[in-house]
Coordinates of C-alpha atoms in Angstrom, one line a residue:
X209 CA 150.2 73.1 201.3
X210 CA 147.0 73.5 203.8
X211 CA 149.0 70.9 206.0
X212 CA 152.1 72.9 206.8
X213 CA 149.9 76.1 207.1
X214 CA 147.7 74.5 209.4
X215 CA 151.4 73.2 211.5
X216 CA 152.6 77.0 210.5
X217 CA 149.6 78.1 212.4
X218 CA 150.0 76.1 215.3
X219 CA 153.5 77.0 215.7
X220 CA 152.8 80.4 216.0
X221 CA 149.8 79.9 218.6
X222 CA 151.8 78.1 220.7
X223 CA 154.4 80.4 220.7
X224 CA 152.9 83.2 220.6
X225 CA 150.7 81.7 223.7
X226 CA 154.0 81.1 225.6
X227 CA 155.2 84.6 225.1
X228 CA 151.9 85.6 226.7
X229 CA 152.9 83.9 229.8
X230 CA 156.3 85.0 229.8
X231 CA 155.3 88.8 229.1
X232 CA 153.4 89.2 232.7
X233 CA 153.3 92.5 234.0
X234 CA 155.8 93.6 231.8
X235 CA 158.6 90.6 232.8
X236 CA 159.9 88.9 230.1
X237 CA 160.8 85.4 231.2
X238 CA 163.4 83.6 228.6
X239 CA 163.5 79.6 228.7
X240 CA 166.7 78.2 228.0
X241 CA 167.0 75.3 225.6
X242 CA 166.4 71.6 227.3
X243 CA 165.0 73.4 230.4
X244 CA 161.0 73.4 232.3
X245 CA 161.2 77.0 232.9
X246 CA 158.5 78.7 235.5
X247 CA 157.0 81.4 233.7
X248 CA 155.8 84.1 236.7
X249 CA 152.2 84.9 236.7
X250 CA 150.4 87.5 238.9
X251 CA 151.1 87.5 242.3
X252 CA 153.1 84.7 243.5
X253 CA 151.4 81.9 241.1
X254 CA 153.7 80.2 238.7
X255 CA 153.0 78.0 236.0
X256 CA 155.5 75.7 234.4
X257 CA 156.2 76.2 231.3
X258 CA 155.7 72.9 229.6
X259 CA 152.6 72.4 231.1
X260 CA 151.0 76.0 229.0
X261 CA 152.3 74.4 226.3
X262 CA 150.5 70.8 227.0
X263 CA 147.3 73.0 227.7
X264 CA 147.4 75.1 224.3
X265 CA 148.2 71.7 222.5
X266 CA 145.0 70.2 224.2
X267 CA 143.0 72.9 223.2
X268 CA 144.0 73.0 219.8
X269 CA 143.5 69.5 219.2
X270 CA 140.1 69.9 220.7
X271 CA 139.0 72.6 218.8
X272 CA 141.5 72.4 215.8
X273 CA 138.7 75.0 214.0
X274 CA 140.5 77.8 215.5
X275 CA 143.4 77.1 213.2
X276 CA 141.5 77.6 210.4
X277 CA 140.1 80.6 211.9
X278 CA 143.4 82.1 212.4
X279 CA 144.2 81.3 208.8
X280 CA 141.4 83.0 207.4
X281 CA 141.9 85.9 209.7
X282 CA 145.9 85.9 208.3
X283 CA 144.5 85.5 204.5
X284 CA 142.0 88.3 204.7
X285 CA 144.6 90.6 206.5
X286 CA 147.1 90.0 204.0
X287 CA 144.6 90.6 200.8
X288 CA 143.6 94.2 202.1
X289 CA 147.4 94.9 202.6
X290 CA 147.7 94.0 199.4
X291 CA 144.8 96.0 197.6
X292 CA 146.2 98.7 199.9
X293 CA 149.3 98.8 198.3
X294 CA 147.7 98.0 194.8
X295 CA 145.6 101.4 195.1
X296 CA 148.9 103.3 195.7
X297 CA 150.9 101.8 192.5
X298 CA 147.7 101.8 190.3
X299 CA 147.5 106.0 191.1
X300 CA 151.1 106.8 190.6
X301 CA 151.2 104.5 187.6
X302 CA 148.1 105.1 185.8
X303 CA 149.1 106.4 182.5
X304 CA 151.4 103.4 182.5
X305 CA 148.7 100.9 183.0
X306 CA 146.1 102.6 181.0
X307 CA 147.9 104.7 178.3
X308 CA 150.7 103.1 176.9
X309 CA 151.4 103.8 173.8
X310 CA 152.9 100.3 173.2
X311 CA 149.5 98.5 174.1
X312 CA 146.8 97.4 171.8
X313 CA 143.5 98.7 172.4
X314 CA 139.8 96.7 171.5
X315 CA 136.8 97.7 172.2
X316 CA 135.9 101.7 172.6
X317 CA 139.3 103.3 173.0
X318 CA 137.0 106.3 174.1
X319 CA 135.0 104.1 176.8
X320 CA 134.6 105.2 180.3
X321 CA 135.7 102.2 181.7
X322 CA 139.1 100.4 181.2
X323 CA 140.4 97.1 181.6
X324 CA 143.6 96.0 181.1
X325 CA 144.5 92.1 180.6
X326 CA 148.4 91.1 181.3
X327 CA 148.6 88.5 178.9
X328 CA 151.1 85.8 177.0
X329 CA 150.3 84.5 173.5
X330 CA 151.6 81.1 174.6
X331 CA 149.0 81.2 177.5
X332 CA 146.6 77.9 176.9
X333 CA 144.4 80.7 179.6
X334 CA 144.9 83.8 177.9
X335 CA 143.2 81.7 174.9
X336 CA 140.5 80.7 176.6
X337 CA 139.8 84.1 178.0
X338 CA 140.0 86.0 174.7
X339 CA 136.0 84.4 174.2
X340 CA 135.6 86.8 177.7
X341 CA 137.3 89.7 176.0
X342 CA 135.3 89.7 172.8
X343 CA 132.3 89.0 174.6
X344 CA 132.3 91.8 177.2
X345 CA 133.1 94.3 174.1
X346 CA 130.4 93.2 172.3
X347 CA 128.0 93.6 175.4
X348 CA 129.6 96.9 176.7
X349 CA 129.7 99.4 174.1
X350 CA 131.3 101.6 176.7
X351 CA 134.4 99.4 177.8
X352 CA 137.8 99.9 176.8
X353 CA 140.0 96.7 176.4
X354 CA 143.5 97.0 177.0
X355 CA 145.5 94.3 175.8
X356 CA 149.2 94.7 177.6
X357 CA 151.6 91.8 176.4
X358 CA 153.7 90.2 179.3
X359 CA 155.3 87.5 177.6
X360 CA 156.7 85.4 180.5
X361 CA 156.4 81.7 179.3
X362 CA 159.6 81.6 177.4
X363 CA 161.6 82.9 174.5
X364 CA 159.0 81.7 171.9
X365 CA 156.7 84.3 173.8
X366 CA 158.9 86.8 174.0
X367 CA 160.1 86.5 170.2
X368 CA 155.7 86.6 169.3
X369 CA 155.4 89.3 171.6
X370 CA 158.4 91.1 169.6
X371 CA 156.6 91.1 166.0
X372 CA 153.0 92.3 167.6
X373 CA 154.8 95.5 169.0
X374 CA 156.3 95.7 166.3
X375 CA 152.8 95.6 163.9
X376 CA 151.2 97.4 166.3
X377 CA 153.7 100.5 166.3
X378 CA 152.8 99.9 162.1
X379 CA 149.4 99.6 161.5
X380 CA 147.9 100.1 164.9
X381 CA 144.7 99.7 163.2
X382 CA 144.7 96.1 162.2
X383 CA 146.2 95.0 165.6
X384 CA 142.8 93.5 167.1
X385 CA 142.6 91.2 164.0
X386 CA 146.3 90.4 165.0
X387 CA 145.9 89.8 168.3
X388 CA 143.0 87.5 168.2
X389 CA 144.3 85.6 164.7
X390 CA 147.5 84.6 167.0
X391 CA 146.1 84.1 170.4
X392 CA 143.3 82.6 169.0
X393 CA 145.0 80.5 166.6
X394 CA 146.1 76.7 166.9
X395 CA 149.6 75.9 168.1
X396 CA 152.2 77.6 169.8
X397 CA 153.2 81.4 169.1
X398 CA 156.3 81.8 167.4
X399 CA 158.5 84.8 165.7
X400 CA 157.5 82.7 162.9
X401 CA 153.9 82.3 163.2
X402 CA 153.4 86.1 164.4
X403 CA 155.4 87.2 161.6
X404 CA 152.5 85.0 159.2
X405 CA 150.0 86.7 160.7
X406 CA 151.6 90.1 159.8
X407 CA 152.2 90.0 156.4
X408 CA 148.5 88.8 156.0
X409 CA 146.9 91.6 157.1
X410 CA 149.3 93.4 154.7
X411 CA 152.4 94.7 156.8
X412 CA 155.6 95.2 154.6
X413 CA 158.5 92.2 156.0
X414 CA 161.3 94.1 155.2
X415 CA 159.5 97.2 156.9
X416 CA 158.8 94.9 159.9
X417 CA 161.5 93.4 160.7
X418 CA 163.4 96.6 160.9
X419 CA 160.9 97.8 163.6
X420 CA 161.1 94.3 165.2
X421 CA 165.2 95.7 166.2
X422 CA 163.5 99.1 167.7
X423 CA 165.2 99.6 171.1
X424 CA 162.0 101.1 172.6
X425 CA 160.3 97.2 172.4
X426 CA 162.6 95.9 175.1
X427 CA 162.6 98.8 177.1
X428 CA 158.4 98.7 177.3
X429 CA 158.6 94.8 178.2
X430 CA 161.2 96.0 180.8
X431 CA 158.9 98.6 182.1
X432 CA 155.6 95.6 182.1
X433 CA 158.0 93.7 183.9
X434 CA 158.8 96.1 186.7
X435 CA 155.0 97.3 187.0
X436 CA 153.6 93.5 187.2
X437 CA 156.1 92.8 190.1
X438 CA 154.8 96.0 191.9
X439 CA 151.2 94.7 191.5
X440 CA 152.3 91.2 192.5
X441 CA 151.2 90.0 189.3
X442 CA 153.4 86.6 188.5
X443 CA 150.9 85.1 186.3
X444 CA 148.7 85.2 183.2
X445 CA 145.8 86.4 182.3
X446 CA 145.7 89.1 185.2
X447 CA 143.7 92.5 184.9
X448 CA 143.4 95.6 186.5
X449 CA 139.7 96.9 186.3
X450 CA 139.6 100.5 187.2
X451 CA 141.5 100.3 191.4
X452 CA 141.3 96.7 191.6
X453 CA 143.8 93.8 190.4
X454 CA 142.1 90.7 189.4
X455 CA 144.0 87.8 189.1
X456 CA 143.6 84.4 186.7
X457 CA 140.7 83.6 184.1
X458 CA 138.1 84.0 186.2
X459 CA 135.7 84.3 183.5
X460 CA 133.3 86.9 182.3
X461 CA 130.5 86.9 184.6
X462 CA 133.6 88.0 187.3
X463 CA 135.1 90.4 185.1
X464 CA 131.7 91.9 184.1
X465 CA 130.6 92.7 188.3
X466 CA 134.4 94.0 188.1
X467 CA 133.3 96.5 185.3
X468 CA 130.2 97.5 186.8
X469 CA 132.2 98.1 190.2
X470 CA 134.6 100.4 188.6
X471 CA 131.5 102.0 186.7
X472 CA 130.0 102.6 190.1
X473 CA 133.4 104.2 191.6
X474 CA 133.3 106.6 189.2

C-alpha cells in the first residue's frame, strides 16, 4: 500500500512539474504521445520536455523524503476535510446520533457528556472495548454511554441485533445487563443466543418475538446505515464524542482525552 502511494505520489509530482513548464506565462503547451516536445520558457529559452522530466526524476530519487512529505501533507489535508464535513452531519443529525429512541443507554443517561459507540455483537473488537466502556462509566459519573447497534458482519449480527431492539423497546431497563451478557459472552451472537439472554432477565418469548417482526427495527438499522456512511464510518467499534468521530478501539486512555476534549468545548 505505502509502495503504490509513494509511485502515486511521484506520478503526480512529475506531472504536475511538467504542467508547470507547460503553463508559462499563461501558454499551455500540449505534448503529443511518442514525441520530445519543447515546452516554452521566458523569453526565448526552451527546455525539452524529457529532459524536466529526467531532472524531477533525479531529484526525487535524491531526496525521495519529499514524497513522503507530500503524502503527509495529502493525509493531513484530507483528515480536516473530513472532520469538516463530520461537524456539518454531527449538527444537522444530532438528535439522531445522540437521542434515538432505539439505542441503549449506560452510564448517566442525564450526563453532560455523550459518547456514542457504533458497534456489532459479533465484533471480536467491540468485545474487547466493552472493558473501555464499563471502565470509563465507572470513572466518569458524568458520562453518558450510547450504545448504537450497527450490525454489519453478517446475518447472525443482524438477526442478534434484531432481539436486543427488540428487548430494549421491552424492558429498556435491563438492556445494559443484556448488552454486556451477549457482547461479553463466549462465542458468536446469534438470534438464538440473544433470545437466551432475553428470557433470562425475564422478557416474555411469545411477547418478544412479536416485537422482534416490528417494522420500526429495520427502518432504525436503515437509518444507522445511512448516518454511518455520511460519517464515513465502515467499521466497528467507531464513536462520536461530542464534534469528533473517532474511529477503531483505540482504548480508553484515547477515549477518556476524547471526553475531556468534548467537556472542554462545552
Amino acid at each position: 500500500m505505502t509502495k503504490a502511494l509513494l509511485l502515486g505520489t511521484t506520478g503526480i509530482a512529475v506531472a504536475l512539474a511538467v504542467l508547470a513548464f507547460g503553463f508559462v506565462a499563461g501558454s499551455p503547451q500540449i505534448a503529443k504521445a511518442g514525441t520530445a516536445q519543447p515546452v516554452q520558457m521566458a523569453g526565448d529559452t526552451k527546455i525539452d520536455r524529457a529532459e524536466v522530466e529526467g531532472i524531477i526524476r533525479d531529484y526525487l530519487l535524491k531526496n525521495p523524503e519529499v514524497l513522503l512529505e507530500v503524502q503527509d501533507a495529502l493525509e493531513a489535508k484530507q483528515k480536516e476535510e473530513q472532520r469538516i464535513a463530520h461537524l456539518g452531519v454531527i449538527k444537522n443529525a444530532k438528535d439522531q446520533i445522540f437521542n434515538s429512541a432505539f439505542d441503549g443507554v449506560v452510564g448517566n443517561p442525564n450526563g453532560k457528556v455523550t459518547i456514542v459507540e457504533f458497534y456489532d455483537y459479533n465484533c471480536g473488537f467491540c468485545k474487547r472495548a466493552i472493558d473501555d466502556m464499563r471502565a470509563l462509566t465507572k470513572a466518569d459519573p458524568d458520562l453518558r454511554f450510547v450504545l448504537k447497534e450497527f450490525p454489519i458482519l453478517g446475518p447472525d449480527s443482524q438477526k442478534a441485533s434484531v432481539v436486543s431492539m427488540a428487548f430494549h423497546l421491552m424492558m429498556p431497563e435491563k438492556y445494559g445487563e443484556f448488552h454486556n451478557a451477549l457482547l461479553g459472552g463466549q462465542g458468536r451472537a446469534t438470534e438464538a443466543a440473544a433470545i437466551k439472554i432475553a428470557l433470562s432477565l425475564g422478557a416474555d418469548e411469545a411477547t418478544l418475538r412479536e416485537k422482534m417482526k416490528d417494522p420500526s427495527i429495520p427502518e432504525a438499522f436503515s437509518k444507522t446505515y445511512d448516518l454511518a456512511n455520511k460519517l464515513a464510518i465502515t467499521g466497528t467499534p467507531s464513536y462520536v464524542v461530542g464534534n469528533e468521530v473517532v474511529f477503531g478501539a483505540l482504548g480508553q486512555e484515547v477515549l477518556a482525552e476524547k471526553i475531556e476534549a468534548a467537556k472542554a468545548a462545552l
